[in-house]
Short mmCIF file of C-alpha atoms in Angstrom, two decimals:
data_model
loop_
_atom_site.label_atom_id
_atom_site.label_comp_id
_atom_site.label_asym_id
_atom_site.label_seq_id
_atom_site.Cartn_x
_atom_site.Cartn_y
_atom_site.Cartn_z
CA MET A 75 0.20 -0.29 0.54
CA SER A 76 1.17 3.09 -0.96
CA MET A 77 0.36 6.57 -0.23
CA GLU A 78 2.31 9.74 -3.16
CA PHE A 79 3.53 13.01 -1.27
CA GLU A 80 5.63 15.78 -3.38
CA VAL A 81 8.02 17.94 -1.83
CA VAL A 82 9.00 21.71 -3.36
CA ILE A 83 11.71 23.96 -2.63
CA ASP A 84 10.65 26.92 -4.00
CA THR A 85 13.35 28.67 -5.91
CA GLN A 86 13.96 30.36 -9.06
CA GLN A 87 15.43 27.95 -10.69
CA TYR A 88 14.91 24.52 -11.63
CA ALA A 89 17.70 23.62 -9.29
CA VAL A 90 19.08 23.33 -5.54
CA ASP A 91 21.94 23.41 -3.76
CA MET A 92 22.97 19.36 -3.44
CA LYS A 93 23.56 19.25 0.31
CA SER A 94 21.26 21.40 1.76
CA GLY A 95 18.49 19.45 -0.80
CA LEU A 96 19.86 16.17 -0.26
CA ASP A 97 19.39 17.14 3.78
CA THR A 98 16.06 19.28 3.45
CA LEU A 99 14.84 15.98 2.24
CA LYS A 100 16.66 13.21 4.29
CA GLY A 101 14.15 15.52 6.90
CA VAL A 102 10.79 14.84 5.32
CA SER A 103 11.70 10.92 4.27
CA ASP A 104 12.68 11.08 8.36
CA ALA A 105 9.76 12.53 9.96
CA THR A 106 6.88 11.52 8.24
CA ARG A 107 8.14 7.73 8.57
CA CYS A 108 8.96 8.37 11.92
CA ILE A 109 4.85 9.52 11.80
CA ALA A 110 3.74 6.86 9.88
CA GLN A 111 5.96 4.17 11.77
CA THR A 112 4.19 5.62 15.36
CA VAL A 113 0.91 5.55 14.16
CA LEU A 114 0.28 2.15 13.15
CA GLU A 115 2.42 0.52 15.25
CA ARG A 116 2.11 2.40 18.41
CA LYS A 117 6.04 3.00 19.53
CA VAL A 118 7.84 5.62 18.15
CA PRO A 119 10.71 4.19 16.09
CA VAL A 120 13.93 4.78 17.40
CA ARG A 121 16.31 3.63 14.98
CA LYS A 122 15.25 3.68 10.14
CA THR A 123 16.33 0.34 8.89
CA ALA A 124 15.96 0.06 4.63
CA HIS A 125 13.58 -3.42 6.16
CA ALA A 126 11.54 -1.84 8.04
CA PRO A 127 7.72 -2.19 7.20
CA VAL A 128 6.90 1.42 7.10
CA ARG A 129 9.41 3.24 4.41
CA THR A 130 9.89 6.48 1.79
CA VAL A 131 10.64 6.07 -1.75
CA MET A 132 11.89 8.43 -3.46
CA LYS A 133 10.13 8.41 -6.88
CA ARG A 134 10.89 11.78 -9.82
CA THR A 135 11.40 15.26 -9.45
CA PHE A 136 8.93 17.47 -11.44
CA GLU A 137 9.55 21.04 -13.42
CA GLY A 138 9.38 24.68 -11.71
CA SER A 139 9.65 25.45 -8.07
CA TYR A 140 12.56 22.05 -6.96
CA GLY A 141 10.38 19.41 -6.16
CA GLN A 142 11.07 15.96 -5.47
CA LYS A 143 7.76 13.17 -5.59
CA PHE A 144 8.43 10.62 -2.74
CA SER A 145 5.50 7.88 -1.21
CA ILE A 146 5.38 6.29 2.15
CA ASP A 147 5.18 2.46 1.23
CA VAL A 148 3.33 -0.56 4.00
CA PHE A 149 4.66 -3.44 3.62
CA ASP A 150 3.25 -5.14 6.41
CA ASP A 151 -0.18 -6.89 5.95
CA ILE A 152 -1.51 -5.89 9.31
CA LEU A 153 0.09 -2.25 9.18
CA GLN A 154 -1.55 -1.79 5.82
CA ALA A 155 -4.65 -3.01 7.56
CA LYS A 156 -4.72 -0.59 9.80
CA LEU A 157 -3.64 2.33 7.69
CA THR A 158 -7.03 0.99 5.90
CA ALA A 159 -8.73 1.49 8.55
CA ILE A 160 -7.48 5.05 9.51
CA GLY A 161 -8.46 6.02 5.84
CA GLN A 162 -5.83 7.95 3.67
CA SER A 163 -7.38 11.60 3.95
CA ALA A 164 -7.26 10.92 7.46
CA PHE A 165 -3.82 9.55 7.75
CA SER A 166 -2.92 11.97 5.63
CA GLU A 167 -4.36 14.67 8.30
CA ILE A 168 -2.43 13.48 10.81
CA ILE A 169 1.06 13.67 9.47
CA SER A 170 -0.17 17.37 8.46
CA PHE A 171 -0.90 17.90 12.53
CA TYR A 172 2.92 16.05 13.73
CA LEU A 173 4.52 18.27 11.15
CA ASN A 174 2.88 21.20 12.29
CA GLU A 175 3.15 21.11 15.90
CA SER A 176 6.74 20.27 15.60
CA ILE A 177 7.19 23.77 14.32
CA TYR A 178 4.38 25.03 17.73
CA ILE A 179 1.97 25.57 14.85
CA GLU A 180 -1.96 25.04 15.08
CA ILE A 181 -4.23 22.94 13.31
CA LYS A 182 -7.92 23.09 13.07
CA ASP A 183 -10.58 21.71 12.43
CA LEU A 184 -9.59 17.55 12.09
CA SER A 185 -11.58 15.75 11.21
CA GLY A 186 -13.28 13.18 14.22
CA LYS A 187 -11.43 10.31 12.51
CA ALA A 188 -7.67 11.50 12.58
CA GLN A 189 -8.55 13.90 16.14
CA GLU A 190 -9.35 10.58 17.45
CA ILE A 191 -6.46 8.73 15.97
CA ILE A 192 -4.03 11.34 17.99
CA ASP A 193 -5.81 11.34 21.51
CA SER A 194 -5.08 7.45 20.98
CA LEU A 195 -1.66 8.05 20.79
CA GLY A 196 -1.13 9.51 24.84
CA ASN A 197 2.13 10.29 25.30
CA LEU A 198 3.43 8.64 22.32
CA SER A 199 2.24 12.38 20.82
CA GLN A 200 4.29 14.47 22.56
CA GLU A 201 7.40 11.55 22.40
CA LEU A 202 6.58 11.44 18.94
CA THR A 203 6.75 15.25 18.32
CA ASP A 204 10.36 15.60 20.57
CA ARG A 205 11.87 13.22 18.74
CA LEU A 206 10.71 14.69 14.62
CA ARG A 207 12.45 18.23 16.68
CA ILE A 208 15.33 16.14 17.81
CA THR A 209 16.79 16.23 13.92
CA ALA A 210 14.02 15.97 11.08
CA VAL A 211 12.87 19.38 11.28
CA THR A 212 16.74 20.58 11.76
CA ASN A 213 17.22 18.90 8.46
CA ILE A 214 13.97 19.51 6.84
CA HIS A 215 14.82 23.36 7.18
CA ALA A 216 18.70 22.61 5.35
CA VAL A 217 17.54 25.03 2.46
CA THR A 218 15.57 27.11 4.29
CA LYS A 219 18.03 28.45 6.90
CA ASN A 220 21.29 28.90 3.94
CA PHE A 221 19.65 29.91 1.01
CA GLY A 222 16.09 30.88 2.63
CA HIS A 223 14.27 28.84 0.08
CA ASP A 224 10.58 27.94 1.21
CA VAL A 225 9.91 23.94 1.88
CA ARG A 226 6.59 23.07 1.79
CA VAL A 227 5.08 18.87 1.62
CA GLN A 228 2.24 18.16 0.32
CA TYR A 229 -0.25 15.56 -0.24
CA ARG A 230 -1.51 14.42 -3.63
CA GLN A 231 -4.97 13.25 -3.89
CA ARG A 232 -6.90 12.21 -6.98
CA ASP A 233 -8.89 15.36 -6.63
CA GLY A 234 -6.11 17.53 -6.56
CA ILE A 235 -2.43 18.77 -3.86
CA LYS A 236 -3.36 19.38 -0.25
CA LEU A 237 -1.07 21.55 1.30
CA LEU A 238 0.36 19.59 4.58
CA VAL A 239 2.55 22.52 6.10
CA GLU A 240 5.03 24.46 4.57
CA PHE A 241 9.03 24.88 6.37
CA ASN A 242 9.83 28.76 6.60
CA GLY A 243 11.86 32.03 8.08
CA GLU A 244 9.18 32.21 10.35
CA SER A 245 9.67 28.26 11.48
CA VAL A 246 13.18 28.48 11.16
CA ARG A 247 13.87 30.63 13.91
CA THR A 248 11.42 28.03 16.18
CA LEU A 249 15.08 25.74 15.74
CA ASP A 250 16.69 28.42 18.82
CA LEU A 251 14.47 28.76 21.22
CA GLU A 252 14.73 30.70 24.20
CA ARG A 253 12.61 29.84 27.80
CA SER A 254 12.87 32.69 30.17
CA ASN A 255 13.94 33.04 34.02
CA GLU A 256 11.14 35.64 34.00
CA GLU A 257 7.48 33.97 35.71
CA ILE A 258 4.48 35.85 34.68
CA GLU A 259 0.85 36.27 35.38
CA ILE A 260 -1.22 35.63 32.46
CA LEU A 261 -5.34 35.02 32.25
CA ALA A 262 -6.03 32.28 29.36
CA ALA A 263 -8.50 29.78 28.38
CA ILE A 264 -8.39 26.22 27.48
CA THR A 265 -8.61 25.57 23.72
CA ARG A 266 -6.77 22.00 23.91
CA PHE A 267 -5.25 19.43 26.52
CA ASN A 268 -3.74 16.14 26.13
CA THR A 269 -5.46 14.65 29.87
CA LYS A 270 -2.77 12.01 28.97
CA THR A 271 0.55 14.26 28.92
CA GLY A 272 -0.63 17.74 30.05
CA ASN A 273 0.44 19.50 26.75
CA GLY A 274 -2.29 21.63 25.32
CA ARG A 275 -3.17 25.03 23.94
CA LEU A 276 -4.64 27.97 25.46
CA GLN A 277 -5.60 31.82 24.12
CA ILE A 278 -5.05 34.33 26.17
CA LYS A 279 -7.65 37.44 26.79
CA GLY A 280 -8.47 38.91 24.09
CA ALA A 281 -5.65 37.73 21.69
CA ASN A 282 -6.77 36.47 18.13
CA GLU A 283 -4.02 33.10 18.47
CA THR A 284 -3.88 30.65 20.87
CA VAL A 285 -0.17 29.23 21.90
CA ALA A 286 1.43 25.35 22.81
CA PHE A 287 2.01 25.29 26.93
CA GLY A 288 2.73 22.64 28.86
CA PHE A 289 3.91 21.75 32.79
CA SER A 290 7.47 22.35 34.61
CA THR A 291 7.18 18.99 36.01
CA GLU A 292 6.37 15.33 35.03
CA TYR A 293 2.31 16.06 34.81
CA GLU A 294 1.92 12.83 36.81
CA SER A 295 2.93 14.25 39.48
CA ILE A 296 0.22 17.14 39.47
CA SER A 297 -2.82 17.18 40.73
CA MET A 298 -6.14 15.67 39.98
CA ILE A 299 -7.20 18.64 41.16
CA GLY A 300 -5.09 20.29 39.00
CA LYS A 301 -6.01 18.65 36.19
CA LYS A 302 -9.14 18.43 36.28
CA LYS A 303 -9.33 22.68 36.54
CA PHE A 304 -8.30 22.50 32.75
CA SER A 305 -10.15 19.38 31.30
CA ILE A 306 -12.88 21.77 33.06
CA ASN A 307 -11.45 25.02 31.32
CA LEU A 308 -11.80 23.16 28.29
CA ASN A 309 -15.50 21.99 28.07
CA ASP A 310 -16.31 25.43 29.15
CA ASN A 311 -15.18 27.02 26.65
CA ASN A 312 -15.69 24.77 23.67
CA GLY A 313 -17.23 25.53 21.37
CA ILE A 314 -17.74 29.18 22.30
CA LYS A 315 -16.72 32.39 20.65
CA PRO A 316 -13.59 33.54 22.50
CA GLU A 317 -15.18 37.49 23.77
CA TYR A 318 -17.15 34.27 26.41
CA HIS A 319 -14.30 32.70 26.74
CA LEU A 320 -13.92 31.96 31.13
CA HIS A 321 -10.24 32.08 31.79
CA MET A 322 -7.59 30.95 34.80
CA LYS A 323 -4.66 32.72 35.91
CA LEU A 324 -1.55 31.06 35.00
CA LYS A 325 1.78 31.53 36.43
CA VAL A 326 4.27 31.29 32.84
CA SER A 327 7.22 31.24 31.74
CA PRO A 328 7.07 32.24 28.14
CA VAL A 329 9.50 30.07 25.56
CA ARG A 330 10.35 32.72 23.20
CA ILE A 331 12.47 32.54 18.97
CA HIS A 332 14.32 35.35 18.59
CA SER A 333 12.49 37.80 17.08
CA GLN A 334 11.11 37.80 20.96
CA LYS A 335 7.36 36.00 19.65
CA ILE A 336 6.24 33.94 21.87
CA VAL A 337 5.64 29.52 21.05
CA LYS A 338 4.96 28.11 23.99
CA TYR A 339 4.14 28.85 27.59
CA ILE A 340 5.57 26.45 30.54
CA VAL A 341 3.02 26.94 33.61
CA GLU A 342 5.05 27.37 36.57
CA GLY A 343 1.59 27.82 38.83
CA TYR A 344 -2.15 28.09 38.04
CA GLU A 345 -5.03 29.15 40.89
CA SER A 346 -6.11 27.74 43.36
#
């Protein structure tokens, strides 16, 4: 079973620096295969081998901006059945979710099937995201960091091309984050919360965008009362317009990129 994708490197010519281009393609290959294996095998792969049941296969290039077609191929019958049950459309959403999550971008309006699979991964979800950020996402940004070229990963579906993620000058800055030593208080509404990992997204009162958050201590050490406060706030705000959100008072440490944009809050304390 095979799913068709493509990488597009925005260049002025049908050419790209070979070293940086190969690093970028390797990063895309490693990231997409890691996501696919985690979803299908229910474990984050530690090593990549040529005989793995889930592999990426390089196809042909195409003209325009420098493009490379590739596929994710599944060679195991049991894993093929799992992919069929999920469906290729939902599977492409899951890949898009984790690629964007790795650069702190929220994907909204996931299908019920894709959201169900992501939720079912539990602690593996954060482990997968962390693994992608270690090497794959750095490699993906090679041509962006060295030459300023944007990189798009797209899914080749029957009725056209679907953009999954774009890596660009903004996302490359997430490779060099700085956690502040300062603690600030914010009023925020919880808009997404994984009850198994403690990670999620929040929206500060008056802000237009959501921001990722996590806890400064192991989530298992957070009291059940504390965990329920975040879950209850999420439930209270589901389907509610931002101007009517109920907010929590949180003490947080911001995580910033060099532009000073905050991409994540580390929760140090919350209202009792």
